[in-house]
Structure formats: C-alpha cells, structure tokens
C-alpha cells in the first residue's frame, strides 16, 4: 500500500547545523492497517510524515503509494490521496468560515474546477449526519464559524474533513497533543472509530504511549532518524507501556554514554 524505501533526508547539509533527520528509512505499510509512530523529540517522526506527504523531496530513496512512485509528485497532487491532521487545532480549518463552508472545502479538495454547485438540502443532510458521528452536538451548529469551537471540537472536525473523501492514506501528526487529557482521549477514540469504519490506512505520530498501546495494530519506534523497533501482530498485542519505556531508557542511556565518550575524546585531543 505504502512503501518507503531507503529514504534519507538531511537538513542544512555540509553546514554546522546539519541534521540527518531520516537515515535510510524503509517501511512497508499494509492496506487497511493502523500504525502509530513514537519516538523521542527530534527523532524524525514529523519529517517521515512530511516526506510521504511531499513537503520536500528526500535526498535519497523512493516513496510508493498504491503502486505509484510518488517521490517526485508535488504536495498538492499527493493531497488528492492523502488526508492530514496536525497538532495545532487552528491549522486545519479556516476560523472565519462556518462549519458547513469548511466541509464544502473538504468535499471539493483538489477538485476546484466545475464544482460551483450550491450546498443542496441533500448535501446539508449528509453533513449533519456525518458531523453527528462526532457526538459533539455540532450538527446543529453547521452555520457557526469554526473559530467559535473548542480545540477538541476543531480537531474532531478536522479529522472528519481530512477523511471526508476516504483518502488512500491518513497521516496524523500528534493531533491530540495540544488537547487536555480528556479531550485528547475523546479525539483518539474518534480517530480509531473513523479509521475502522472507513477501513483507512493510517500513520499516526503520537507522544502518548497509552494511545500507541491502545489504538493501532502496529507500533514503529524512531530514534535519531532511524527505526529502532517495530511491534506488529503477536508482538504488538503483548507489548505494554513499560516495555516501550525501557527501550527509550536504553537508547537515552546509550546516547549519554556516547556523549561522555565523545567529550572524553575531545578533552584528550585538545
Ligand atoms: N524544515 C526543517 N528544516 C531544518 N531542520 C528540520 C526541519 N524539519 C525538521 N528538522 C530537524 O530534523 C530533526 C527531526 O525533526 P522532526 O521530524 O520534526 O522530529 P519529531 O517530529 O520526531 O520530533 C530535528 O532535529 C529537527 O530540528
Ligand atoms: Mg514532530
């Protein structure tokens, strides 16, 4: 379904600020699977999602979606097939526009031409029905500006809009991280509900170990631009939060050790 093949990306190459954000990453994602990506800050999780979405072209490697090599496709072309939700509740929607107007944009995504049709009664009824699935009472507020909604309501709506046209791939980048714990849990539940209902293929970056254990059928762990663990099938069912924490601990200790050795060597050669 999605294949990431030997993808590398270095920011600011050959400068003091050089960052190897992705180091020869390979990952195959099955159709209809739900994968969570976890990892320390700066480990390359967002960069990986951005590489798939086409925010930049990788230095090396290939990205294949549904049999198409999309590595050189521009972002807008990929957006026809890829739905995205970001961390910031203000990012995915237009605050001054109403819920209904925002949904119309989502319905027309990538199909701007020949689609000046008005919102018919039937379309409004469908909007109300699908919005009611969020169980936030928003179906009675279709004509309210999005700006009047809470962060959680906006993220739920953004999720609904990103999946309105059933994208081949759904990319979620810490989309619950800016919400309070209770709202985050609600949006996480909704996420699983929508992914299961529409049988979507999803890649979700999360900072929450709980979500990583509870929601997906696979957990991929990244560290410093590499994939360091991959739990699926039986392993995924068995893995618990302390197991994940232990791996984090281990890599962080190793980094500290590497750093102290580097410092020692630096002192030695001063
Ligand atoms: N557009 C960019 N320009 C320069 N450096 C970037 C850019 N995006 C990410 N980085 C760097 O790449 C590394 C990985 O970042 P990121 O993928 O955002 O990490 P994560 O999402 O895992 O926290 C970090 O060191 C970050 O500073
Ligand atoms: Mg990130």
JSON list of N, CA, C and O in Angstrom, two decimals, residues 93-131:
[
{"chain": "A", "resi": 93, "resn": "UNK", "atom": "N", "xyz": [-8.33, 24.24, 9.62]},
{"chain": "A", "resi": 93, "resn": "UNK", "atom": "CA", "xyz": [-9.62, 24.82, 9.23]},
{"chain": "A", "resi": 93, "resn": "UNK", "atom": "C", "xyz": [-9.50, 26.34, 9.13]},
{"chain": "A", "resi": 93, "resn": "UNK", "atom": "O", "xyz": [-8.57, 26.93, 9.67]},
{"chain": "A", "resi": 94, "resn": "UNK", "atom": "N", "xyz": [-10.46, 26.96, 8.45]},
{"chain": "A", "resi": 94, "resn": "UNK", "atom": "CA", "xyz": [-10.49, 28.41, 8.33]},
{"chain": "A", "resi": 94, "resn": "UNK", "atom": "C", "xyz": [-11.44, 28.98, 9.38]},
{"chain": "A", "resi": 94, "resn": "UNK", "atom": "O", "xyz": [-12.64, 28.72, 9.35]},
{"chain": "A", "resi": 95, "resn": "UNK", "atom": "N", "xyz": [-10.90, 29.74, 10.34]},
{"chain": "A", "resi": 95, "resn": "UNK", "atom": "CA", "xyz": [-11.64, 30.16, 11.54]},
{"chain": "A", "resi": 95, "resn": "UNK", "atom": "C", "xyz": [-12.87, 31.01, 11.22]},
{"chain": "A", "resi": 95, "resn": "UNK", "atom": "O", "xyz": [-13.91, 30.90, 11.88]},
{"chain": "A", "resi": 96, "resn": "UNK", "atom": "N", "xyz": [-12.76, 31.88, 10.20]},
{"chain": "A", "resi": 96, "resn": "UNK", "atom": "CA", "xyz": [-13.86, 32.81, 9.91]},
{"chain": "A", "resi": 96, "resn": "UNK", "atom": "C", "xyz": [-15.00, 32.13, 9.16]},
{"chain": "A", "resi": 96, "resn": "UNK", "atom": "O", "xyz": [-16.10, 32.65, 9.09]},
{"chain": "A", "resi": 97, "resn": "UNK", "atom": "N", "xyz": [-14.71, 30.98, 8.58]},
{"chain": "A", "resi": 97, "resn": "UNK", "atom": "CA", "xyz": [-15.74, 30.30, 7.81]},
{"chain": "A", "resi": 97, "resn": "UNK", "atom": "C", "xyz": [-16.56, 29.37, 8.71]},
{"chain": "A", "resi": 97, "resn": "UNK", "atom": "O", "xyz": [-16.08, 28.93, 9.75]},
{"chain": "A", "resi": 98, "resn": "UNK", "atom": "N", "xyz": [-17.77, 29.10, 8.28]},
{"chain": "A", "resi": 98, "resn": "UNK", "atom": "CA", "xyz": [-18.63, 28.24, 9.10]},
{"chain": "A", "resi": 98, "resn": "UNK", "atom": "C", "xyz": [-18.21, 26.77, 8.96]},
{"chain": "A", "resi": 98, "resn": "UNK", "atom": "O", "xyz": [-17.43, 26.42, 8.08]},
{"chain": "A", "resi": 99, "resn": "UNK", "atom": "N", "xyz": [-18.79, 25.95, 9.82]},
{"chain": "A", "resi": 99, "resn": "UNK", "atom": "CA", "xyz": [-18.53, 24.51, 9.75]},
{"chain": "A", "resi": 99, "resn": "UNK", "atom": "C", "xyz": [-18.90, 24.01, 8.35]},
{"chain": "A", "resi": 99, "resn": "UNK", "atom": "O", "xyz": [-18.12, 23.31, 7.69]},
{"chain": "A", "resi": 100, "resn": "UNK", "atom": "N", "xyz": [-20.10, 24.41, 7.89]},
{"chain": "A", "resi": 100, "resn": "UNK", "atom": "CA", "xyz": [-20.58, 23.93, 6.57]},
{"chain": "A", "resi": 100, "resn": "UNK", "atom": "C", "xyz": [-19.63, 24.37, 5.46]},
{"chain": "A", "resi": 100, "resn": "UNK", "atom": "O", "xyz": [-19.29, 23.56, 4.58]},
{"chain": "A", "resi": 101, "resn": "UNK", "atom": "N", "xyz": [-19.18, 25.62, 5.50]},
{"chain": "A", "resi": 101, "resn": "UNK", "atom": "CA", "xyz": [-18.27, 26.12, 4.45]},
{"chain": "A", "resi": 101, "resn": "UNK", "atom": "C", "xyz": [-16.94, 25.36, 4.45]},
{"chain": "A", "resi": 101, "resn": "UNK", "atom": "O", "xyz": [-16.38, 25.06, 3.41]},
{"chain": "A", "resi": 102, "resn": "UNK", "atom": "N", "xyz": [-16.46, 25.08, 5.66]},
{"chain": "A", "resi": 102, "resn": "UNK", "atom": "CA", "xyz": [-15.21, 24.31, 5.76]},
{"chain": "A", "resi": 102, "resn": "UNK", "atom": "C", "xyz": [-15.38, 22.91, 5.19]},
{"chain": "A", "resi": 102, "resn": "UNK", "atom": "O", "xyz": [-14.50, 22.39, 4.50]},
{"chain": "A", "resi": 103, "resn": "UNK", "atom": "N", "xyz": [-16.53, 22.31, 5.48]},
{"chain": "A", "resi": 103, "resn": "UNK", "atom": "CA", "xyz": [-16.76, 20.96, 4.97]},
{"chain": "A", "resi": 103, "resn": "UNK", "atom": "C", "xyz": [-16.85, 20.97, 3.44]},
{"chain": "A", "resi": 103, "resn": "UNK", "atom": "O", "xyz": [-16.34, 20.07, 2.77]},
{"chain": "A", "resi": 104, "resn": "UNK", "atom": "N", "xyz": [-17.49, 22.02, 2.89]},
{"chain": "A", "resi": 104, "resn": "UNK", "atom": "CA", "xyz": [-17.57, 22.12, 1.43]},
{"chain": "A", "resi": 104, "resn": "UNK", "atom": "C", "xyz": [-16.15, 22.13, 0.83]},
{"chain": "A", "resi": 104, "resn": "UNK", "atom": "O", "xyz": [-15.88, 21.44, -0.17]},
{"chain": "A", "resi": 105, "resn": "UNK", "atom": "N", "xyz": [-15.24, 22.86, 1.49]},
{"chain": "A", "resi": 105, "resn": "UNK", "atom": "CA", "xyz": [-13.85, 22.87, 1.01]},
{"chain": "A", "resi": 105, "resn": "UNK", "atom": "C", "xyz": [-13.27, 21.47, 1.02]},
{"chain": "A", "resi": 105, "resn": "UNK", "atom": "O", "xyz": [-12.60, 21.05, 0.07]},
{"chain": "A", "resi": 106, "resn": "UNK", "atom": "N", "xyz": [-13.55, 20.73, 2.11]},
{"chain": "A", "resi": 106, "resn": "UNK", "atom": "CA", "xyz": [-13.02, 19.36, 2.22]},
{"chain": "A", "resi": 106, "resn": "UNK", "atom": "C", "xyz": [-13.62, 18.46, 1.15]},
{"chain": "A", "resi": 106, "resn": "UNK", "atom": "O", "xyz": [-12.93, 17.60, 0.59]},
{"chain": "A", "resi": 107, "resn": "UNK", "atom": "N", "xyz": [-14.90, 18.69, 0.83]},
{"chain": "A", "resi": 107, "resn": "UNK", "atom": "CA", "xyz": [-15.57, 17.87, -0.19]},
{"chain": "A", "resi": 107, "resn": "UNK", "atom": "C", "xyz": [-15.01, 18.13, -1.58]},
{"chain": "A", "resi": 107, "resn": "UNK", "atom": "O", "xyz": [-15.07, 17.27, -2.45]},
{"chain": "A", "resi": 108, "resn": "UNK", "atom": "N", "xyz": [-14.50, 19.35, -1.78]},
{"chain": "A", "resi": 108, "resn": "UNK", "atom": "CA", "xyz": [-14.01, 19.72, -3.11]},
{"chain": "A", "resi": 108, "resn": "UNK", "atom": "C", "xyz": [-12.50, 19.62, -3.22]},
{"chain": "A", "resi": 108, "resn": "UNK", "atom": "O", "xyz": [-11.93, 20.04, -4.22]},
{"chain": "A", "resi": 109, "resn": "UNK", "atom": "N", "xyz": [-11.87, 19.08, -2.19]},
{"chain": "A", "resi": 109, "resn": "UNK", "atom": "CA", "xyz": [-10.41, 19.04, -2.15]},
{"chain": "A", "resi": 109, "resn": "UNK", "atom": "C", "xyz": [-9.83, 18.56, -3.47]},
{"chain": "A", "resi": 109, "resn": "UNK", "atom": "O", "xyz": [-10.14, 17.47, -3.95]},
{"chain": "A", "resi": 110, "resn": "UNK", "atom": "N", "xyz": [-9.01, 19.41, -4.07]},
{"chain": "A", "resi": 110, "resn": "UNK", "atom": "CA", "xyz": [-8.34, 19.04, -5.31]},
{"chain": "A", "resi": 110, "resn": "UNK", "atom": "C", "xyz": [-9.26, 19.01, -6.52]},
{"chain": "A", "resi": 110, "resn": "UNK", "atom": "O", "xyz": [-8.87, 18.62, -7.59]},
{"chain": "A", "resi": 111, "resn": "UNK", "atom": "N", "xyz": [-10.51, 19.40, -6.31]},
{"chain": "A", "resi": 111, "resn": "UNK", "atom": "CA", "xyz": [-11.47, 19.35, -7.43]},
{"chain": "A", "resi": 111, "resn": "UNK", "atom": "C", "xyz": [-12.16, 20.69, -7.58]},
{"chain": "A", "resi": 111, "resn": "UNK", "atom": "O", "xyz": [-13.37, 20.77, -7.60]},
{"chain": "A", "resi": 112, "resn": "UNK", "atom": "N", "xyz": [-11.36, 21.74, -7.64]},
{"chain": "A", "resi": 112, "resn": "UNK", "atom": "CA", "xyz": [-11.92, 23.08, -7.60]},
{"chain": "A", "resi": 112, "resn": "UNK", "atom": "C", "xyz": [-12.70, 23.43, -8.86]},
{"chain": "A", "resi": 112, "resn": "UNK", "atom": "O", "xyz": [-13.68, 24.16, -8.80]},
{"chain": "A", "resi": 113, "resn": "UNK", "atom": "N", "xyz": [-12.30, 22.88, -9.99]},
{"chain": "A", "resi": 113, "resn": "UNK", "atom": "CA", "xyz": [-12.97, 23.24, -11.23]},
{"chain": "A", "resi": 113, "resn": "UNK", "atom": "C", "xyz": [-14.33, 22.56, -11.38]},
{"chain": "A", "resi": 113, "resn": "UNK", "atom": "O", "xyz": [-14.52, 21.46, -10.90]},
{"chain": "A", "resi": 114, "resn": "UNK", "atom": "N", "xyz": [-15.23, 23.22, -12.06]},
{"chain": "A", "resi": 114, "resn": "UNK", "atom": "CA", "xyz": [-16.55, 22.66, -12.38]},
{"chain": "A", "resi": 114, "resn": "UNK", "atom": "C", "xyz": [-17.32, 22.22, -11.14]},
{"chain": "A", "resi": 114, "resn": "UNK", "atom": "O", "xyz": [-18.11, 21.31, -11.18]},
{"chain": "A", "resi": 115, "resn": "UNK", "atom": "N", "xyz": [-17.05, 22.85, -10.04]},
{"chain": "A", "resi": 115, "resn": "UNK", "atom": "CA", "xyz": [-17.76, 22.40, -8.85]},
{"chain": "A", "resi": 115, "resn": "UNK", "atom": "C", "xyz": [-18.31, 23.60, -8.07]},
{"chain": "A", "resi": 115, "resn": "UNK", "atom": "O", "xyz": [-18.03, 23.78, -6.91]},
{"chain": "A", "resi": 116, "resn": "UNK", "atom": "N", "xyz": [-19.06, 24.44, -8.79]},
{"chain": "A", "resi": 116, "resn": "UNK", "atom": "CA", "xyz": [-19.58, 25.63, -8.13]},
{"chain": "A", "resi": 116, "resn": "UNK", "atom": "C", "xyz": [-20.96, 25.36, -7.55]},
{"chain": "A", "resi": 116, "resn": "UNK", "atom": "O", "xyz": [-21.68, 26.26, -7.20]},
{"chain": "A", "resi": 117, "resn": "UNK", "atom": "N", "xyz": [-21.32, 24.07, -7.45]},
{"chain": "A", "resi": 117, "resn": "UNK", "atom": "CA", "xyz": [-22.67, 23.75, -7.02]},
{"chain": "A", "resi": 117, "resn": "UNK", "atom": "C", "xyz": [-22.93, 24.28, -5.61]},
{"chain": "A", "resi": 117, "resn": "UNK", "atom": "O", "xyz": [-22.06, 24.28, -4.74]},
{"chain": "A", "resi": 118, "resn": "UNK", "atom": "N", "xyz": [-24.16, 24.70, -5.41]},
{"chain": "A", "resi": 118, "resn": "UNK", "atom": "CA", "xyz": [-24.55, 25.21, -4.10]},
{"chain": "A", "resi": 118, "resn": "UNK", "atom": "C", "xyz": [-24.71, 24.03, -3.15]},
{"chain": "A", "resi": 118, "resn": "UNK", "atom": "O", "xyz": [-24.77, 22.88, -3.57]},
{"chain": "A", "resi": 119, "resn": "UNK", "atom": "N", "xyz": [-24.76, 24.35, -1.87]},
{"chain": "A", "resi": 119, "resn": "UNK", "atom": "CA", "xyz": [-24.97, 23.30, -0.89]},
{"chain": "A", "resi": 119, "resn": "UNK", "atom": "C", "xyz": [-26.46, 22.96, -0.89]},
{"chain": "A", "resi": 119, "resn": "UNK", "atom": "O", "xyz": [-27.29, 23.72, -0.39]},
{"chain": "A", "resi": 120, "resn": "UNK", "atom": "N", "xyz": [-26.80, 21.85, -1.47]},
{"chain": "A", "resi": 120, "resn": "UNK", "atom": "CA", "xyz": [-28.20, 21.45, -1.55]},
{"chain": "A", "resi": 120, "resn": "UNK", "atom": "C", "xyz": [-28.67, 20.90, -0.21]},
{"chain": "A", "resi": 120, "resn": "UNK", "atom": "O", "xyz": [-27.86, 20.65, 0.68]},
{"chain": "A", "resi": 121, "resn": "UNK", "atom": "N", "xyz": [-29.97, 20.71, -0.12]},
{"chain": "A", "resi": 121, "resn": "UNK", "atom": "CA", "xyz": [-30.54, 20.14, 1.10]},
{"chain": "A", "resi": 121, "resn": "UNK", "atom": "C", "xyz": [-29.94, 18.78, 1.39]},
{"chain": "A", "resi": 121, "resn": "UNK", "atom": "O", "xyz": [-29.65, 18.43, 2.52]},
{"chain": "A", "resi": 122, "resn": "UNK", "atom": "N", "xyz": [-29.78, 18.01, 0.32]},
{"chain": "A", "resi": 122, "resn": "UNK", "atom": "CA", "xyz": [-29.24, 16.65, 0.48]},
{"chain": "A", "resi": 122, "resn": "UNK", "atom": "C", "xyz": [-27.81, 16.70, 1.03]},
{"chain": "A", "resi": 122, "resn": "UNK", "atom": "O", "xyz": [-27.45, 15.93, 1.91]},
{"chain": "A", "resi": 123, "resn": "UNK", "atom": "N", "xyz": [-27.02, 17.65, 0.50]},
{"chain": "A", "resi": 123, "resn": "UNK", "atom": "CA", "xyz": [-25.64, 17.77, 0.98]},
{"chain": "A", "resi": 123, "resn": "UNK", "atom": "C", "xyz": [-25.62, 18.19, 2.44]},
{"chain": "A", "resi": 123, "resn": "UNK", "atom": "O", "xyz": [-24.87, 17.66, 3.25]},
{"chain": "A", "resi": 124, "resn": "UNK", "atom": "N", "xyz": [-26.51, 19.13, 2.79]},
{"chain": "A", "resi": 124, "resn": "UNK", "atom": "CA", "xyz": [-26.58, 19.57, 4.19]},
{"chain": "A", "resi": 124, "resn": "UNK", "atom": "C", "xyz": [-27.00, 18.43, 5.11]},
{"chain": "A", "resi": 124, "resn": "UNK", "atom": "O", "xyz": [-26.49, 18.29, 6.22]},
{"chain": "A", "resi": 125, "resn": "UNK", "atom": "N", "xyz": [-27.91, 17.62, 4.63]},
{"chain": "A", "resi": 125, "resn": "UNK", "atom": "CA", "xyz": [-28.36, 16.49, 5.44]},
{"chain": "A", "resi": 125, "resn": "UNK", "atom": "C", "xyz": [-27.21, 15.51, 5.65]},
{"chain": "A", "resi": 125, "resn": "UNK", "atom": "O", "xyz": [-27.01, 14.99, 6.75]},
{"chain": "A", "resi": 126, "resn": "UNK", "atom": "N", "xyz": [-26.42, 15.30, 4.60]},
{"chain": "A", "resi": 126, "resn": "UNK", "atom": "CA", "xyz": [-25.28, 14.40, 4.74]},
{"chain": "A", "resi": 126, "resn": "UNK", "atom": "C", "xyz": [-24.25, 14.97, 5.71]},
{"chain": "A", "resi": 126, "resn": "UNK", "atom": "O", "xyz": [-23.69, 14.27, 6.54]},
{"chain": "A", "resi": 127, "resn": "UNK", "atom": "N", "xyz": [-24.04, 16.30, 5.59]},
{"chain": "A", "resi": 127, "resn": "UNK", "atom": "CA", "xyz": [-23.11, 16.97, 6.52]},
{"chain": "A", "resi": 127, "resn": "UNK", "atom": "C", "xyz": [-23.56, 16.74, 7.95]},
{"chain": "A", "resi": 127, "resn": "UNK", "atom": "O", "xyz": [-22.77, 16.34, 8.81]},
{"chain": "A", "resi": 128, "resn": "UNK", "atom": "N", "xyz": [-24.84, 17.02, 8.20]},
{"chain": "A", "resi": 128, "resn": "UNK", "atom": "CA", "xyz": [-25.37, 16.91, 9.57]},
{"chain": "A", "resi": 128, "resn": "UNK", "atom": "C", "xyz": [-25.21, 15.48, 10.08]},
{"chain": "A", "resi": 128, "resn": "UNK", "atom": "O", "xyz": [-24.82, 15.26, 11.23]},
{"chain": "A", "resi": 129, "resn": "UNK", "atom": "N", "xyz": [-25.47, 14.54, 9.18]},
{"chain": "A", "resi": 129, "resn": "UNK", "atom": "CA", "xyz": [-25.39, 13.14, 9.60]},
{"chain": "A", "resi": 129, "resn": "UNK", "atom": "C", "xyz": [-23.95, 12.77, 9.96]},
{"chain": "A", "resi": 129, "resn": "UNK", "atom": "O", "xyz": [-23.69, 12.16, 11.01]},
{"chain": "A", "resi": 130, "resn": "UNK", "atom": "N", "xyz": [-23.03, 13.17, 9.11]},
{"chain": "A", "resi": 130, "resn": "UNK", "atom": "CA", "xyz": [-21.64, 12.78, 9.37]},
{"chain": "A", "resi": 130, "resn": "UNK", "atom": "C", "xyz": [-21.06, 13.54, 10.56]},
{"chain": "A", "resi": 130, "resn": "UNK", "atom": "O", "xyz": [-20.28, 12.99, 11.33]},
{"chain": "A", "resi": 131, "resn": "UNK", "atom": "N", "xyz": [-21.43, 14.81, 10.70]},
{"chain": "A", "resi": 131, "resn": "UNK", "atom": "CA", "xyz": [-20.94, 15.59, 11.84]},
{"chain": "A", "resi": 131, "resn": "UNK", "atom": "C", "xyz": [-21.51, 15.02, 13.15]},
{"chain": "A", "resi": 131, "resn": "UNK", "atom": "O", "xyz": [-20.84, 15.04, 14.19]}
]
